[in-house]
Amino acid sequence: DNPEKVKPTIPMNYISADKAIPPFLIIHGNKDRLVPFGQSVMLFDALKKAGKEAEFYQLKGADHGGSPFWTEPVLDIVEQFVRKYL
């Protein structure tokens, strides 16, 4: 009902090819009950379309946060990402 109030809250509105931003690592559970998984898909798509560095991982069966995000494989992904862009 109020697109002018919503617009500043949408991260994709701040992404453009000419704007410098850091690399993004997106890890999202596909069973997230708080933030719809599709929002991360839209963010990733916008980043790639603007030519930005971004990696996206789906955690199958994971909800919003919690132990699935602290497993060794996920921590390895985070470590590799940080090392890649340091």
XYZ file of N, CA and C in Angstrom:
258
model
N 0.808 -1.211 0.000
C 0.000 0.000 0.000
C 0.846 1.268 0.000
N 2.112 1.162 0.496
C 2.975 2.339 0.617
C 4.351 2.075 0.009
N 4.432 1.983 -1.317
C 5.720 1.650 -1.940
C 6.832 2.637 -1.619
N 6.499 3.900 -1.400
C 7.529 4.894 -1.077
C 8.160 4.634 0.288
N 7.419 4.007 1.179
C 7.962 3.669 2.501
C 8.747 2.362 2.453
N 8.379 1.468 1.566
C 9.034 0.165 1.458
C 10.353 0.262 0.682
N 10.400 1.106 -0.324
C 11.562 1.188 -1.219
C 12.909 1.268 -0.487
N 13.062 2.108 0.551
C 14.375 2.185 1.225
C 14.777 0.918 1.985
N 13.839 0.000 2.182
C 14.140 -1.217 2.950
C 14.545 -2.394 2.069
N 14.542 -2.203 0.757
C 14.828 -3.296 -0.175
C 16.290 -3.229 -0.607
N 17.114 -4.193 -0.191
C 18.551 -4.146 -0.501
C 18.853 -4.051 -1.995
N 18.033 -4.680 -2.818
C 18.291 -4.663 -4.262
C 18.249 -3.253 -4.841
N 17.582 -2.334 -4.164
C 17.510 -0.953 -4.643
C 18.837 -0.209 -4.486
N 19.791 -0.787 -3.792
C 21.082 -0.139 -3.570
C 22.196 -0.775 -4.398
N 21.846 -1.712 -5.252
C 22.827 -2.416 -6.074
C 22.784 -1.859 -7.491
N 23.961 -1.463 -7.974
C 24.070 -1.034 -9.368
C 25.477 -1.342 -9.852
N 25.625 -1.470 -11.145
C 26.915 -1.829 -11.728
C 27.989 -0.802 -11.407
N 27.622 0.459 -11.271
C 28.612 1.515 -11.050
C 28.907 1.783 -9.573
N 28.248 1.105 -8.681
C 28.459 1.314 -7.238
C 29.362 0.224 -6.679
N 30.444 0.622 -6.029
C 31.372 -0.338 -5.424
C 30.778 -0.905 -4.136
N 30.744 -2.226 -4.062
C 30.280 -2.901 -2.850
C 31.187 -4.107 -2.606
N 31.274 -4.561 -1.357
C 32.107 -5.730 -1.077
C 31.456 -7.005 -1.603
N 32.225 -8.082 -1.720
C 31.659 -9.373 -2.112
C 30.611 -9.837 -1.094
N 29.637 -10.583 -1.575
C 28.566 -11.104 -0.735
C 28.661 -12.617 -0.632
N 28.479 -13.121 0.570
C 28.296 -14.554 0.805
C 26.900 -14.697 1.396
N 26.039 -15.381 0.668
C 24.656 -15.581 1.107
C 24.470 -17.062 1.405
N 24.054 -17.359 2.635
C 23.742 -18.728 3.037
C 22.349 -18.685 3.645
N 21.425 -19.439 3.048
C 20.025 -19.331 3.465
C 19.399 -20.722 3.527
N 18.700 -20.982 4.600
C 17.978 -22.244 4.732
C 16.706 -22.230 3.906
N 16.455 -23.326 3.207
C 15.257 -23.353 2.350
C 13.970 -23.629 3.136
N 14.072 -23.806 4.438
C 12.889 -23.978 5.289
C 12.758 -22.809 6.270
N 13.359 -21.678 5.915
C 13.336 -20.479 6.762
C 11.896 -19.998 6.919
N 11.453 -19.890 8.160
C 10.087 -19.436 8.433
C 10.026 -17.948 8.742
N 11.191 -17.292 8.817
C 11.227 -15.867 9.140
C 11.462 -15.006 7.895
N 12.456 -15.370 7.098
C 12.782 -14.639 5.869
C 12.573 -15.585 4.690
N 11.694 -15.248 3.763
C 11.463 -16.142 2.625
C 12.747 -16.405 1.833
N 12.971 -17.657 1.491
C 14.158 -18.060 0.739
C 14.271 -17.275 -0.571
N 13.153 -16.997 -1.194
C 13.139 -16.272 -2.457
C 13.760 -14.892 -2.378
N 13.776 -14.290 -1.194
C 14.402 -12.979 -1.049
C 15.909 -13.065 -1.267
N 16.526 -14.146 -0.796
C 17.954 -14.323 -1.035
C 18.235 -14.613 -2.502
N 17.331 -15.329 -3.139
C 17.472 -15.592 -4.572
C 17.431 -14.269 -5.346
N 16.486 -13.398 -5.004
C 16.378 -12.096 -5.672
C 17.623 -11.244 -5.434
N 18.155 -11.268 -4.198
C 19.366 -10.511 -3.884
C 20.545 -11.029 -4.704
N 20.724 -12.327 -4.725
C 21.819 -12.928 -5.489
C 21.692 -12.591 -6.977
N 20.502 -12.719 -7.517
C 20.284 -12.411 -8.931
C 20.622 -10.954 -9.238
N 20.225 -10.044 -8.360
C 20.518 -8.623 -8.568
C 22.021 -8.359 -8.511
N 22.705 -9.012 -7.586
C 24.161 -8.854 -7.481
C 24.853 -9.341 -8.744
N 24.478 -10.512 -9.215
C 25.107 -11.076 -10.416
C 24.788 -10.227 -11.652
N 23.562 -9.761 -11.755
C 23.160 -8.927 -12.892
C 23.979 -7.633 -12.939
N 24.340 -7.109 -11.776
C 25.141 -5.882 -11.695
C 26.637 -6.172 -11.810
N 26.998 -7.450 -11.984
C 28.399 -7.817 -12.141
C 29.182 -7.845 -10.844
N 28.515 -8.057 -9.741
C 29.164 -8.068 -8.426
C 29.583 -9.486 -8.037
N 30.588 -9.560 -7.176
C 31.049 -10.840 -6.649
C 30.046 -11.325 -5.609
N 29.510 -12.525 -5.821
C 28.539 -13.074 -4.879
C 28.537 -14.589 -4.979
N 28.396 -15.221 -3.832
C 28.251 -16.669 -3.750
C 26.987 -16.949 -2.946
N 26.266 -17.983 -3.347
C 24.983 -18.281 -2.716
C 24.894 -19.773 -2.441
N 24.557 -20.112 -1.208
C 24.419 -21.505 -0.800
C 23.062 -21.703 -0.137
N 22.379 -22.752 -0.543
C 21.112 -23.152 0.058
C 21.394 -24.266 1.062
N 20.920 -24.084 2.285
C 21.023 -25.155 3.276
C 19.694 -25.888 3.300
N 19.688 -27.068 2.721
C 18.453 -27.836 2.621
C 17.948 -28.240 4.004
N 16.684 -27.920 4.246
C 16.029 -28.276 5.493
C 16.294 -27.324 6.641
N 17.128 -26.301 6.440
C 17.487 -25.400 7.542
C 16.456 -24.280 7.690
N 16.195 -23.930 8.924
C 15.322 -22.811 9.259
C 16.185 -21.552 9.364
N 15.697 -20.533 10.032
C 16.403 -19.258 10.154
C 17.461 -19.346 11.261
N 18.705 -19.530 10.870
C 19.792 -19.627 11.845
C 19.850 -20.984 12.515
N 20.599 -21.047 13.583
C 20.709 -22.276 14.344
C 21.873 -23.163 13.928
N 21.857 -24.368 14.437
C 22.992 -25.287 14.292
C 23.370 -25.636 12.858
N 22.453 -25.686 11.888
C 22.890 -26.015 10.528
C 23.909 -25.026 9.955
N 23.922 -23.828 10.470
C 24.842 -22.801 9.974
C 26.219 -22.887 10.630
N 26.356 -23.744 11.618
C 27.615 -23.861 12.355
C 28.285 -25.211 12.148
N 27.943 -25.880 11.076
C 28.565 -27.167 10.778
C 29.925 -26.937 10.120
N 30.750 -27.962 10.154
C 32.084 -27.851 9.555
C 32.030 -27.496 8.070
N 31.149 -28.114 7.280
C 31.107 -27.738 5.859
C 30.748 -26.261 5.636
N 29.812 -25.746 6.418
C 29.421 -24.337 6.262
C 30.556 -23.426 6.712
N 31.188 -23.758 7.821
C 32.314 -22.950 8.286
C 33.468 -22.988 7.292
N 33.649 -24.105 6.611
C 34.667 -24.189 5.549
C 34.333 -23.237 4.404
N 33.066 -23.161 4.038
C 32.629 -22.235 2.987
C 32.937 -20.801 3.398
N 32.612 -20.462 4.635
C 32.865 -19.108 5.137
C 34.365 -18.806 5.128
N 35.158 -19.751 5.615
C 36.603 -19.538 5.649
C 37.168 -19.352 4.240
N 36.750 -20.194 3.311
C 37.238 -20.079 1.936
C 36.825 -18.748 1.311
N 35.637 -18.303 1.595
C 35.157 -17.028 1.066
C 36.005 -15.882 1.602
N 36.229 -15.877 2.909
C 37.014 -14.804 3.521
C 38.441 -14.807 2.978
N 39.041 -15.970 2.895
C 40.403 -16.054 2.367
C 40.466 -15.601 0.893
N 39.444 -15.921 0.135
C 39.410 -15.542 -1.284
C 39.411 -14.031 -1.466
N 38.736 -13.325 -0.567
C 38.566 -11.878 -0.748
C 39.382 -11.019 0.205
N 40.254 -11.630 0.997
C 41.130 -10.822 1.877
C 42.232 -10.176 1.080
